[in-house]
């Protein structure tokens, strides 16, 4: 598609598909022409807290919300989470290690980011199980569970207003820019956004890295010998098997991309997964090469909406995979494993990964 029809309209849905690196980069970053706010679904979903979160907002409102949120979610605060994440990784791997085999997703890559987010938000340990259930519901788009989660966050936020702590919700309540705070709906929306944007994506980054090692066993042996190769391995995994494959935008005016005119008010799908395999940008793009440099992948997006959680995702992946390399140096995907892809245009991963 990238060569033959780099920009194409799907006649059945009216959706414009964008495939090349250059066009995807432009679609994601040119917010004046490609809006994240307009063209959102009407009805119940439009009223949901998520639709008022910053990922569905354009500047200048987006900048105001993002500046507020960045006060509470700084790279320094993320770095401070490292010791706690190491303990969680240790506990999860310890439990799984005993059997000699495990479902890498169910027992490790899935619970880790959910527990980390719960701890960042200061969810009481007694609410953990319900939190996990609702978190699944939010990610799968189940409206009942999502409403329960929104109600839970509303109550928690009200409690925190009277009893501020060190957690992210308390930080978001007190954060302000030019005297302005996030309102209750925006606070709930942000908490929900963290679950949707941060959990399944990080799970898939971990599992997709194991799958990439299966494609290139020499790369696995090399990083076991020299763990200093891990950071570039993670970047290559983000490029080669991008956890987020595509993002929506909506044109605000007529736009030309690769010689195609996309009319105003059209929905557009920017294919990050395709851009990250574009030979015009990456030599040997179909090869998993952890030594690739430079590696300017678009896995975390581009421009004003660049992933807020990228430092956390990288930290979690580094700590989780460091422990895997140390403790499971002979890790292999089970020979009889049936790898069922997740059915989604947006995320890329498998449902279970026996190792
Ligand atoms: C935005 C990918 C992990 C929070 C984004 C975007 C991408 C992305 C592509 C851009 C969306 C757009 O342009 O419309 C990923 C990937 C992850 C990951 C691949 C893991 C490997 C996380 C984590 C968190 C997080 C761990 C938080 C805990 C967010 C938020 C935004 C965002 C809040 C919206 C930023 C904005 O609108 O300004 N992410 N993400 N992400 N991500 Fe991530």
Tab-separated table of C-alpha atoms and ligand atoms in Angstrom:
chain	number	residue	atom	x	y	z
A	1	UNK	CA	0.000	0.000	0.000
A	2	UNK	CA	2.804	2.443	0.899
A	3	UNK	CA	4.127	2.362	-2.679
A	4	UNK	CA	0.982	1.772	-4.735
A	5	UNK	CA	-1.553	3.906	-2.787
A	6	UNK	CA	0.091	5.767	0.094
A	7	UNK	CA	-3.162	7.664	0.767
A	8	UNK	CA	-6.420	5.879	0.029
A	9	UNK	CA	-10.125	6.245	0.891
A	10	UNK	CA	-11.971	3.136	2.091
A	11	UNK	CA	-15.237	3.369	0.111
A	12	UNK	CA	-17.196	1.300	2.650
A	13	UNK	CA	-16.395	3.505	5.663
A	14	UNK	CA	-15.343	6.803	4.058
A	15	UNK	CA	-12.181	6.625	6.141
A	16	UNK	CA	-8.959	7.983	4.608
A	17	UNK	CA	-5.960	5.707	5.262
A	18	UNK	CA	-2.472	7.230	5.422
A	19	UNK	CA	0.535	4.875	5.204
A	20	UNK	CA	3.898	6.562	4.536
A	21	UNK	CA	6.249	7.796	7.274
A	22	UNK	CA	6.207	11.364	6.012
A	23	UNK	CA	2.404	11.554	5.732
A	24	UNK	CA	1.758	9.820	9.066
A	25	UNK	CA	4.169	12.184	10.815
A	26	UNK	CA	2.376	15.164	9.289
A	27	UNK	CA	-1.121	13.837	10.062
A	28	UNK	CA	-0.210	13.277	13.714
A	29	UNK	CA	1.518	16.617	14.249
A	30	UNK	CA	-0.370	19.150	12.053
A	31	UNK	CA	-3.207	19.675	14.551
A	32	UNK	CA	-4.570	22.741	12.743
A	33	UNK	CA	-5.541	20.603	9.747
A	34	UNK	CA	-5.856	17.192	11.429
A	35	UNK	CA	-7.971	17.663	14.546
A	36	UNK	CA	-8.122	15.230	17.484
A	37	UNK	CA	-11.266	16.927	18.736
A	38	UNK	CA	-13.668	17.174	15.838
A	39	UNK	CA	-15.614	14.312	14.338
A	40	UNK	CA	-15.876	12.411	17.622
A	41	UNK	CA	-18.783	9.989	17.845
A	42	UNK	CA	-22.059	11.500	19.023
A	43	UNK	CA	-24.349	10.065	21.708
A	44	UNK	CA	-23.231	8.254	24.826
A	45	UNK	CA	-19.583	7.999	23.896
A	46	UNK	CA	-19.415	11.743	23.251
A	47	UNK	CA	-20.599	12.332	26.816
A	48	UNK	CA	-18.075	9.899	28.308
A	49	UNK	CA	-15.295	11.322	30.493
A	50	UNK	CA	-12.745	10.005	28.000
A	51	UNK	CA	-14.073	12.181	25.183
A	52	UNK	CA	-13.276	15.290	27.232
A	53	UNK	CA	-9.738	14.063	28.043
A	54	UNK	CA	-6.752	15.736	26.465
A	55	UNK	CA	-6.160	13.065	23.802
A	56	UNK	CA	-9.485	14.217	22.241
A	57	UNK	CA	-8.695	17.944	22.556
A	58	UNK	CA	-6.896	20.409	20.260
A	59	UNK	CA	-4.755	23.413	21.240
A	60	UNK	CA	-5.164	25.852	22.914
A	61	UNK	CA	-7.273	23.814	25.401
A	62	UNK	CA	-4.982	20.798	24.933
A	63	UNK	CA	-1.905	22.826	25.943
A	64	UNK	CA	-3.632	24.059	29.112
A	65	UNK	CA	-4.657	20.560	30.214
A	66	UNK	CA	-1.300	19.035	29.260
A	67	UNK	CA	0.611	21.703	31.195
A	68	UNK	CA	-1.515	21.013	34.269
A	69	UNK	CA	-1.057	17.272	33.996
A	70	UNK	CA	2.681	17.537	33.383
A	71	UNK	CA	3.051	19.228	36.783
A	72	UNK	CA	1.795	16.059	38.455
A	73	UNK	CA	3.345	13.492	36.067
A	74	UNK	CA	6.976	14.560	35.708
A	75	UNK	CA	9.877	12.408	34.455
A	76	UNK	CA	11.439	12.812	37.914
A	77	UNK	CA	8.361	11.348	39.575
A	78	UNK	CA	8.369	8.530	37.057
A	79	UNK	CA	12.034	7.738	37.802
A	80	UNK	CA	11.231	7.626	41.528
A	81	UNK	CA	8.873	4.698	40.823
A	82	UNK	CA	11.770	2.422	39.788
A	83	UNK	CA	12.366	0.667	43.144
A	84	UNK	CA	8.668	-0.151	43.542
A	85	UNK	CA	8.398	-1.423	39.952
A	86	UNK	CA	11.438	-3.658	40.589
A	87	UNK	CA	9.692	-5.215	43.598
A	88	UNK	CA	6.511	-5.833	41.566
A	89	UNK	CA	8.504	-7.382	38.699
A	90	UNK	CA	10.298	-9.609	41.176
A	91	UNK	CA	7.065	-10.791	42.795
A	92	UNK	CA	5.311	-11.517	39.501
A	93	UNK	CA	8.283	-13.354	37.968
A	94	UNK	CA	8.914	-15.273	41.208
A	95	UNK	CA	5.355	-16.601	41.188
A	96	UNK	CA	5.539	-17.579	37.512
A	97	UNK	CA	9.076	-19.024	37.594
A	98	UNK	CA	8.145	-21.958	39.825
A	99	UNK	CA	6.298	-23.802	37.045
A	100	UNK	CA	9.046	-23.616	34.383
A	101	UNK	CA	6.470	-22.297	31.938
A	102	UNK	CA	3.944	-19.486	32.011
A	103	UNK	CA	1.612	-17.342	29.985
A	104	UNK	CA	3.902	-14.333	29.677
A	105	UNK	CA	0.911	-12.023	29.210
A	106	UNK	CA	-1.533	-13.291	31.823
A	107	UNK	CA	1.043	-13.764	34.571
A	108	UNK	CA	3.472	-10.927	33.897
A	109	UNK	CA	3.003	-8.412	31.077
A	110	UNK	CA	-0.689	-7.784	31.809
A	111	UNK	CA	-0.767	-7.389	35.616
A	112	UNK	CA	2.390	-5.263	35.830
A	113	UNK	CA	1.167	-2.014	34.180
A	114	UNK	CA	-2.274	-2.263	35.846
A	115	UNK	CA	-0.722	-2.521	39.322
A	116	UNK	CA	1.755	0.286	38.535
A	117	UNK	CA	-1.066	2.636	37.443
A	118	UNK	CA	-3.140	1.688	40.483
A	119	UNK	CA	-0.207	2.573	42.742
A	120	UNK	CA	0.495	5.839	40.901
A	121	UNK	CA	-3.151	6.870	41.346
A	122	UNK	CA	-3.100	5.803	45.005
A	123	UNK	CA	-5.872	3.186	44.667
A	124	UNK	CA	-6.304	1.532	48.099
A	125	UNK	CA	-5.093	-2.104	48.110
A	126	UNK	CA	-8.591	-3.254	49.141
A	127	UNK	CA	-10.028	-1.895	45.849
A	128	UNK	CA	-7.389	-3.547	43.627
A	129	UNK	CA	-9.494	-6.435	42.341
A	130	UNK	CA	-12.453	-4.225	41.426
A	131	UNK	CA	-10.014	-1.749	39.886
A	132	UNK	CA	-8.529	-4.469	37.662
A	133	UNK	CA	-11.993	-5.593	36.541
A	134	UNK	CA	-13.111	-2.068	35.682
A	135	UNK	CA	-9.811	-1.356	34.017
A	136	UNK	CA	-10.458	-4.304	31.657
A	137	UNK	CA	-13.951	-2.927	31.015
A	138	UNK	CA	-12.589	0.522	30.134
A	139	UNK	CA	-10.027	-0.965	27.731
A	140	UNK	CA	-12.554	-3.246	26.027
A	141	UNK	CA	-15.079	-0.382	25.797
A	142	UNK	CA	-17.717	-2.091	27.998
A	143	UNK	CA	-20.018	0.868	28.885
A	144	UNK	CA	-21.313	-0.623	32.173
A	145	UNK	CA	-17.848	-1.264	33.621
A	146	UNK	CA	-16.618	2.095	32.299
A	147	UNK	CA	-19.481	3.872	34.126
A	148	UNK	CA	-18.608	2.010	37.330
A	149	UNK	CA	-14.982	3.034	36.968
A	150	UNK	CA	-15.945	6.682	36.319
A	151	UNK	CA	-18.191	6.675	39.410
A	152	UNK	CA	-15.401	5.130	41.474
A	153	UNK	CA	-12.921	7.803	40.340
A	154	UNK	CA	-15.458	10.594	41.084
A	155	UNK	CA	-15.848	9.372	44.672
A	156	UNK	CA	-12.107	8.876	45.121
A	157	UNK	CA	-11.362	12.374	43.795
A	158	UNK	CA	-13.884	13.921	46.219
A	159	UNK	CA	-12.298	12.003	49.125
A	160	UNK	CA	-8.817	13.151	48.099
A	161	UNK	CA	-9.918	16.797	47.980
A	162	UNK	CA	-10.309	16.561	51.764
A	163	UNK	CA	-7.321	14.324	52.383
A	164	UNK	CA	-4.498	15.066	49.945
A	165	UNK	CA	-1.635	12.565	49.696
A	166	UNK	CA	1.475	11.958	47.586
A	167	UNK	CA	-0.399	10.220	44.771
A	168	UNK	CA	-1.088	11.456	41.238
A	169	UNK	CA	-4.773	12.244	41.886
A	170	UNK	CA	-3.774	14.565	44.753
A	171	UNK	CA	-1.155	16.145	42.493
A	172	UNK	CA	-3.759	16.708	39.767
A	173	UNK	CA	-6.191	18.292	42.244
A	174	UNK	CA	-3.600	20.837	43.351
A	175	UNK	CA	-1.960	21.444	39.945
A	176	UNK	CA	-2.844	24.806	38.447
A	177	UNK	CA	-1.904	27.033	35.538
A	178	UNK	CA	-2.683	30.745	35.811
A	179	UNK	CA	-5.047	30.023	38.695
A	180	UNK	CA	-6.980	27.365	36.767
A	181	UNK	CA	-7.513	23.772	37.952
A	182	UNK	CA	-8.808	20.691	36.145
A	183	UNK	CA	-12.570	20.387	36.732
A	184	UNK	CA	-14.113	17.172	38.115
A	185	UNK	CA	-15.042	15.820	34.661
A	186	UNK	CA	-11.511	16.449	33.344
A	187	UNK	CA	-9.962	14.747	36.392
A	188	UNK	CA	-12.087	11.630	35.860
A	189	UNK	CA	-11.347	11.758	32.116
A	190	UNK	CA	-7.613	11.875	32.741
A	191	UNK	CA	-7.697	8.911	35.152
A	192	UNK	CA	-9.662	6.874	32.587
A	193	UNK	CA	-7.282	7.952	29.819
A	194	UNK	CA	-4.310	6.622	31.796
A	195	UNK	CA	-5.937	3.192	31.911
A	196	UNK	CA	-6.830	3.124	28.233
A	197	UNK	CA	-3.590	4.654	26.974
A	198	UNK	CA	-1.156	3.038	29.384
A	199	UNK	CA	-2.103	-0.536	30.178
A	200	UNK	CA	-2.679	-2.652	27.094
A	201	UNK	CA	0.005	-0.705	25.225
A	202	UNK	CA	2.685	-1.528	27.802
A	203	UNK	CA	1.511	-5.157	28.018
A	204	UNK	CA	1.899	-5.445	24.252
A	205	UNK	CA	5.299	-3.751	24.234
A	206	UNK	CA	6.607	-6.447	26.610
A	207	UNK	CA	4.981	-9.370	24.788
A	208	UNK	CA	5.831	-8.013	21.322
A	209	UNK	CA	9.497	-7.798	22.339
A	210	UNK	CA	9.471	-11.509	23.206
A	211	UNK	CA	7.877	-12.224	19.800
A	212	UNK	CA	10.557	-10.150	18.070
A	213	UNK	CA	13.251	-12.131	19.869
A	214	UNK	CA	11.590	-15.244	18.527
A	215	UNK	CA	12.019	-13.816	14.994
A	216	UNK	CA	15.673	-12.996	15.712
A	217	UNK	CA	17.067	-15.440	18.340
A	218	UNK	CA	20.605	-14.068	17.826
A	219	UNK	CA	19.340	-10.681	19.068
A	220	UNK	CA	18.065	-12.391	22.219
A	221	UNK	CA	21.345	-14.207	22.876
A	222	UNK	CA	23.265	-10.952	22.306
A	223	UNK	CA	21.196	-8.981	24.843
A	224	UNK	CA	21.457	-11.796	27.425
A	225	UNK	CA	25.262	-11.493	27.062
A	226	UNK	CA	25.190	-7.697	27.097
A	227	UNK	CA	22.155	-6.118	28.825
A	228	UNK	CA	23.432	-2.674	27.768
A	229	UNK	CA	21.764	-3.500	24.412
A	230	UNK	CA	18.324	-3.462	26.051
A	231	UNK	CA	17.389	0.234	25.559
A	232	UNK	CA	17.925	0.094	21.774
A	233	UNK	CA	16.201	-3.314	21.693
A	234	UNK	CA	13.111	-1.723	23.262
A	235	UNK	CA	13.168	1.144	20.718
A	236	UNK	CA	13.459	-1.355	17.869
A	237	UNK	CA	10.617	-3.404	19.299
A	238	UNK	CA	8.472	-0.232	19.397
A	239	UNK	CA	9.272	0.313	15.728
A	240	UNK	CA	9.080	-3.257	14.471
A	241	UNK	CA	5.924	-4.340	16.337
A	242	UNK	CA	4.318	-1.027	17.265
A	243	UNK	CA	1.815	-1.553	20.125
A	244	UNK	CA	-0.334	1.321	18.787
A	245	UNK	CA	-0.816	0.705	15.060
A	246	UNK	CA	-2.975	3.690	14.129
A	247	UNK	CA	-4.534	6.941	15.385
A	248	UNK	CA	-7.611	8.887	14.219
A	249	UNK	CA	-7.758	12.501	13.097
A	250	UNK	CA	-10.371	14.645	11.354
A	251	UNK	CA	-9.581	17.185	8.631
A	252	UNK	CA	-10.577	20.786	9.341
A	253	UNK	CA	-9.973	21.922	5.723
A	254	UNK	CA	-9.062	20.391	2.339
A	255	UNK	CA	-5.585	18.858	2.627
A	256	UNK	CA	-3.222	17.335	0.056
A	257	UNK	CA	-1.126	14.318	1.043
A	258	UNK	CA	1.022	12.369	-1.476
A	259	UNK	CA	-0.899	13.975	-4.345
A	260	UNK	CA	-4.335	12.989	-2.946
A	261	UNK	CA	-6.809	15.684	-1.942
A	262	UNK	CA	-8.598	14.819	1.303
A	263	UNK	CA	-11.713	17.001	1.640
A	264	UNK	CA	-12.486	19.007	4.793
A	265	UNK	CA	-14.433	17.148	7.533
A	266	UNK	CA	-13.043	13.711	6.606
A	267	UNK	CA	-12.037	11.047	9.122
A	268	UNK	CA	-8.402	9.989	8.703
A	269	UNK	CA	-6.534	6.962	10.062
A	270	UNK	CA	-2.765	7.470	10.335
A	271	UNK	CA	-1.068	4.059	10.181
A	272	UNK	CA	1.848	4.281	12.650
A	273	UNK	CA	2.626	0.579	12.153
A	274	UNK	CA	3.085	1.136	8.409
A	275	UNK	CA	5.104	4.347	8.841
A	276	UNK	CA	7.476	2.467	11.148
A	277	UNK	CA	8.156	-0.082	8.383
A	278	UNK	CA	8.642	2.543	5.635
A	279	UNK	CA	11.810	1.707	3.644
A	280	UNK	CA	12.157	5.390	2.715
A	281	UNK	CA	12.869	6.095	6.396
A	282	UNK	CA	14.343	2.823	7.703
A	283	UNK	CA	16.889	0.710	5.811
A	284	UNK	CA	15.960	-3.023	5.927
A	285	UNK	CA	12.707	-1.926	7.536
A	286	UNK	CA	11.329	-5.496	7.710
A	287	UNK	CA	14.292	-6.686	9.825
A	288	UNK	CA	14.337	-6.544	13.637
A	289	UNK	CA	17.700	-4.870	14.221
A	290	UNK	CA	18.341	-3.644	17.794
A	291	UNK	CA	21.540	-1.907	16.593
A	292	UNK	CA	19.509	0.391	14.307
A	293	UNK	CA	20.601	4.009	14.625
A	294	UNK	CA	19.080	6.508	14.352
A	295	UNK	CA	15.664	5.017	15.075
A	296	UNK	CA	13.114	7.824	14.766
A	297	UNK	CA	10.046	5.627	15.061
A	298	UNK	CA	6.568	7.095	15.551
A	299	UNK	CA	5.381	4.477	18.066
A	300	UNK	CA	4.652	7.149	20.703
A	301	UNK	CA	3.121	9.552	18.168
A	302	UNK	CA	4.455	12.931	17.130
A	303	UNK	CA	3.785	16.576	17.967
A	304	UNK	CA	1.624	17.997	20.754
A	305	UNK	CA	-0.028	14.661	21.620
A	306	UNK	CA	3.316	12.808	21.901
A	307	UNK	CA	2.752	10.075	24.472
A	308	UNK	CA	2.755	11.498	27.986
A	309	UNK	CA	3.516	8.037	29.380
A	310	UNK	CA	6.559	7.304	27.172
A	311	UNK	CA	9.074	7.671	30.071
A	312	UNK	CA	6.951	5.345	32.223
A	313	UNK	CA	6.509	2.790	29.418
A	314	UNK	CA	10.270	2.799	28.752
A	315	UNK	CA	11.071	2.469	32.465
A	316	UNK	CA	8.630	-0.402	32.977
A	317	UNK	CA	9.920	-2.187	29.880
A	318	UNK	CA	13.556	-1.738	30.914
A	319	UNK	CA	13.030	-3.032	34.458
A	320	UNK	CA	10.705	-5.867	33.419
A	321	UNK	CA	12.912	-7.118	30.578
A	322	UNK	CA	16.140	-6.728	32.591
A	323	UNK	CA	14.658	-9.126	35.146
A	324	UNK	CA	13.494	-11.484	32.382
A	325	UNK	CA	17.008	-11.613	30.881
A	326	UNK	CA	18.595	-12.270	34.271
A	327	UNK	CA	16.126	-14.836	35.503
A	328	UNK	CA	14.930	-16.508	32.309
A	329	UNK	CA	18.040	-16.548	30.068
A	330	UNK	CA	16.632	-19.507	28.092
A	331	UNK	CA	13.264	-17.894	27.453
A	332	UNK	CA	11.571	-19.253	24.327
A	333	UNK	CA	8.021	-19.112	23.014
A	334	UNK	CA	6.483	-22.578	23.640
A	335	UNK	CA	6.887	-24.651	20.427
A	336	UNK	CA	3.183	-25.606	20.292
A	337	UNK	CA	1.955	-22.098	21.139
A	338	UNK	CA	-1.094	-20.876	19.221
A	339	UNK	CA	-0.611	-17.127	18.816
A	340	UNK	CA	-3.979	-15.420	18.330
A	341	UNK	CA	-3.702	-11.761	17.291
A	342	UNK	CA	-5.846	-9.207	19.137
A	343	UNK	CA	-8.647	-8.158	16.747
A	344	UNK	CA	-8.149	-4.396	16.546
A	345	UNK	CA	-7.154	-1.676	14.090
A	346	UNK	CA	-5.580	0.339	16.898
A	347	UNK	CA	-3.517	-2.039	19.039
A	348	UNK	CA	-1.172	-4.827	17.985
A	349	UNK	CA	-0.401	-7.841	20.118
A	350	UNK	CA	-1.424	-11.435	20.862
A	351	UNK	CA	-4.019	-12.661	23.359
A	352	UNK	CA	-1.791	-15.213	25.093
A	353	UNK	CA	1.941	-15.954	24.951
A	354	UNK	CA	2.992	-19.303	26.450
A	355	UNK	CA	6.764	-19.342	27.106
B	1	LIG	C1	-0.640	9.399	23.814
B	1	LIG	C2	1.451	5.251	22.429
B	1	LIG	C3	2.153	4.012	27.092
B	1	LIG	C4	-0.400	7.867	28.440
B	1	LIG	C5	-0.098	8.393	23.041
B	1	LIG	C6	-0.012	8.421	21.597
B	1	LIG	C7	0.551	7.253	21.203
B	1	LIG	C8	0.844	6.489	22.403
B	1	LIG	C9	0.817	6.799	19.781
B	1	LIG	C10	-0.402	9.589	20.670
B	1	LIG	C11	-1.895	9.702	20.462
B	1	LIG	C12	-2.270	10.739	19.405
B	1	LIG	O1	-1.412	11.265	18.696
B	1	LIG	O2	-3.479	10.997	19.269
B	1	LIG	C13	1.827	4.571	23.567
B	1	LIG	C14	2.577	3.330	23.580
B	1	LIG	C15	2.772	2.987	24.892
B	1	LIG	C16	2.146	4.001	25.706
B	1	LIG	C17	3.048	2.585	22.332
B	1	LIG	C18	3.485	1.815	25.503
B	1	LIG	C19	4.384	1.117	24.891
B	1	LIG	C20	1.548	4.963	27.859
B	1	LIG	C21	1.534	4.975	29.299
B	1	LIG	C22	0.783	6.044	29.667
B	1	LIG	C23	0.356	6.728	28.469
B	1	LIG	C24	2.244	3.955	30.199
B	1	LIG	C25	0.445	6.549	31.047
B	1	LIG	C26	0.460	5.878	32.129
B	1	LIG	C27	-0.689	8.594	27.298
B	1	LIG	C28	-1.456	9.833	27.313
B	1	LIG	C29	-1.526	10.274	25.979
B	1	LIG	C30	-0.802	9.301	25.180
B	1	LIG	C31	-2.042	10.512	28.549
B	1	LIG	C32	-2.237	11.527	25.456
B	1	LIG	C33	-1.246	12.665	25.343
B	1	LIG	C34	-1.877	13.926	24.765
B	1	LIG	O3	-2.987	13.876	24.211
B	1	LIG	O4	-1.237	14.972	24.899
B	1	LIG	N1	0.442	7.218	23.508
B	1	LIG	N2	1.577	4.931	24.859
B	1	LIG	N3	0.842	6.043	27.393
B	1	LIG	N4	-0.307	8.308	26.009
B	1	LIG	FE1	0.725	6.697	25.440
